[in-house]
Structure formats: structure tokens, C-alpha cells
Amino acid sequence: MGKEGTNMANAKKKKHSFPSAYTVIIIVLIMVQALTFFIPSGKYSTLEYNSGLDKFVITEASGKTIKKSATQKTLDNYKIKIDVSKFKDGTIYRPAAIPNTYREIKKPKRGLFGTINQFLTSQVQGIVDSVDIIVFVLILGGVIGVVNQTGAMNSGMMRLSEVLKGKQKWLIVIVTALIGLGGTTFGMAEETIAFYPILIPIFLLAGYDTLTVVAAVYLGTAIGSMSSTINPFSTVIASNAAGINFTDGMPMRVLMWVASIGISIIYTIHYAEKVRKDPSKSFVADQAESDKEKFLGDLDLNSKGDFTMRQKLSLIVFALGFVVMIYGVQQLGWYFTEIAVVFLAVTYVLIFTAGLKESKFVDSFVSGAGDLLGVALTVGLARSVGIVMEKSFVSDTIMNYFSNQIKGMNSVLFICVLFFVYIILGFFIQSSSGLAVLSMPIMAPLADVVGIDRSMIINAYNWGQGLIGLIAPTGLILVSLAMVNVGFDKWLKFVMKLLVMIVLLILVFLSVGVLI
């Protein structure tokens, strides 16, 4: 009878379990695909600089192209208030939407077969389009597999855990603040995937849970990018597309970064310390043992084993890979192809420092890459939602609808509503630079109509499209959760109160910004 009751309880638990990351993305993909049947297709005419011809190429909604002189006069004629130099030096590298040119177009014919084909093809195309990130994730997994096999990670974690005794809170402060600094300055985002395998054991040994890891790292990158100050992929390109200098409104953005990162750190520490003092308070308490087994393995917490020279060298080589990665991204404009090359080079150096036999080395690399295969596939699947939007030509329709709705509002109502508009747009258009170039030529002139500074439009854009990244399944959050083995429902349970706090903080900043 007791056994039967246990089986029934387990069955009930399985019945109500939250869908995996893959399923969540597929559900969102189906919902977005369904919406494309009801949202009219439409396009703005766009203007793009062709460096080979030294001409502007205007693409109309019909698909017809016109070449015009690459001069400031041409931009003025099309009411695009951007300095021509920004196109010629590559700052504006995407097609810019031309104001007041939106036109509905004939919706692409699909039918049942076409819809199924788009559903399947978008997923394959998403993986293909994300291949540079996927390769980076797999190589990173391989490197981690090798380092783990040497025992260097375990030995290093044990030494670090001794240093952290009684200072666990600083772990959260330092990680969130540093990653938040990377987010606000150069848009650190997907690069943070590399930090999870290192930080998970450290946080577990400090008495925290896996949810605390993703909170510290992901809140750092999401809130940091949201409160961007000099991020070239959001603030700089959006300011240029709005026809203003990116330093306009900088003091308010710095204050927002300090306030929002500060709130995030306090919020995370409050949760983490409750968990450390009473593990049953953890939102992932039901998987605590399996998490320790997976991420700590056979680590003997009472062991005082030797930390050999080979292990130290392997960890130094591994750490240098991250130093080179951060420098390359920040100073040299590297993307994932270059980052993957760095960690592939680390792999070859480890051949000499790890001291493993050839077969053991290769097996460790392949096994480590296999551990992150699920994460790599999640990256590709998340991209499929954007592909469906692009192929269905509904992004411009959504943009046109909202730009028309907010005209004529008073300044405070306008800027607050615009913030929520950018939350919606940010859900569908995950590329910050793409959203900036698409929306700013249309939204920025509305600031002149209601009598506010255009820098406030940049703030509404930054804070809206950045904030939705905390919970949008189409963004980086599901990939991050997959790294730490945490369900999306657990994350929502954790982050919703913080989300409300940040929304209220932003509304206060926006309201004060337009009134002073």
C-alpha cells in the first residue's frame, strides 16, 4: 500500500512537471507562428550604405531598390536625422528604417505544408545561424572536460572554499558587479556561458544553490546590459540612429546602473543567505543532492589532497583563456569565432600541461563537449523564433502600430508607455542593435513632438528591451538555466519580485527624467 502511494505521488509529480527548455522554446515558436497568421505583413522602406558603390541603397516595401548619393542631403530628404559619417565609418551597419514609409504587403502564402515546412526549417536555420556560438560552447565543454579529468578543478575549488569561509556574500557582490560592468560597457552576454562551469562548484561549496549561480551571473549580464552606459551594441548605435551623441543622458544611465545592480545584488544575497542557513528554503531543494553529485562529483570535502604543479599549470592556462577572451571582446571586437579559436588553442596547450594519455585526453574532451550539447542546441532553437518573425514580415507591423498609438500623449505618459512598448518589441526582436536601427528613426522624432530630450527615448529603449531579457524564452535565459540545470518555472518564481522592483525603479527614473 505504501509503495503504491509512493508511485502515485511520483506519477502526480511527473504529470505536473514544468516543460524543459526545448519544449518552452517550441511552445513560444508555435505561438509566434500562429500570431503571424493574424498580424498583417508589412515593411518600412530602408536605407543602407553600400561602401563599394559609395551610395545609399533604398529598398522600398515592394522590393524595388533605388541608389542615391551618400550625402547628408539625401538623409535629410528622407527625414533620417543621422550624421552621414555614421554610415560611412560602419557605426550604422544595418538597414535603417525610413520614417512614414510603412506599407502593408501581401502575406506570404504558406498553407498547411508551408507552415509545417517553416516550423521545421526555422529550427534548422536557427542552429545554422548560431553555429559560431554552438562551436564555442562545444569547445568550451571539451576544455572543461580535460581540466576536470586532471583533478585541477577539484583541487582548486577546495583551496578557494577555504578562502571563502565566512565571506560568501562577497562572491555574489564581486561576480554580479564585474559581469554587470561588462554588460554596461561592451554588452557582455553570451560570453558569460563560459563562467557557469567554473562558478557552479564554488557557489555550491559556499553553501548556496544552483539558482544563486544563475542569479549572480545572469542578473549581472541582463541588468548590466539593460542599464547600458557605453555599450556599442545598444546605447551607442541607438544614439547614433536617433541623431544624438551617446554621451547625452549619461549621468542618468550611470545612476540606473548603480541602483539596478545594487538592488539585484541585495535581492540575490537575501535569497542566497536564506538557502545557506536553511537549504530547505531553496527553490531547487528537490534537486540539491543530484546537483551536488553532478557538479561536485566525487569531490571529498574533507580531503586535503595535493594541489600538484600540473594541476596549477592547467588551471592557469584555463584562466588565461578567459583573460584573452575578455580582452579580445572588449578591445578587439572579437565575436564567437575568435573566442572559440582561443579555447581551441587552450586545448592544445593542455596537451602538454595536463599529463593525460592520448586516449584519456580525447575521451575527456569529447565527453565534456557532450555535456554541453544540450546547451548548444538550446542556443540554436531560440534563434528560430526570430527567423519566423523575419520570414513573415510582421516586426515592422508591430513597430508601426505602437508608434501610432503613442503619438499625442503627454510627456510622462508617453515615455512610460514607450518603455512598455520596448518591452514588447524586445520580446520579439532580440537583437539590440537590430531593434535600435529599426526603431530609432521612427521613435526618436516623436520625442520632438512631445517636447522631451531624445536621450530619454534611448533610455526607454535600453531599459525596456533589456528588462524583458530577464524572462524572455527567446533570449539567453533558457541557455543559462540549461547550464545550471534549473527549470524555467523555478527562475520565474525567483525573479518576479525583482522584476516588479526594477519596473517601478525605471518608471520613477523615466518620469523624473522628462520633468527635470
Coordinates of N, CA and C in Angstrom, one line a residue, residues 3 20 76 190 196 276 368 381 473:
K3 N 4.0 1.4 -1.0 CA 4.7 1.5 -2.3 C 3.8 2.1 -3.4
S20 N 10.6 21.3 -20.3 CA 12.1 21.6 -20.4 C 12.3 22.8 -21.3
D76 N 18.6 63.9 -45.1 CA 17.7 64.9 -44.7 C 16.4 64.8 -45.5
E190 N 26.4 36.4 -24.2 CA 26.6 35.0 -24.4 C 27.9 34.5 -23.8
Y196 N 29.8 29.7 -16.1 CA 29.0 28.8 -15.2 C 29.7 27.5 -14.8
R276 N 21.6 29.2 2.4 CA 22.8 28.8 3.1 C 22.5 28.4 4.6
G368 N 33.3 16.0 -22.3 CA 33.0 17.4 -21.8 C 32.1 18.1 -22.9
L381 N 17.9 26.7 -31.2 CA 16.4 26.7 -31.2 C 15.9 28.1 -30.9
P473 N 11.9 33.8 -23.2 CA 12.4 32.5 -23.6 C 13.2 32.6 -24.9

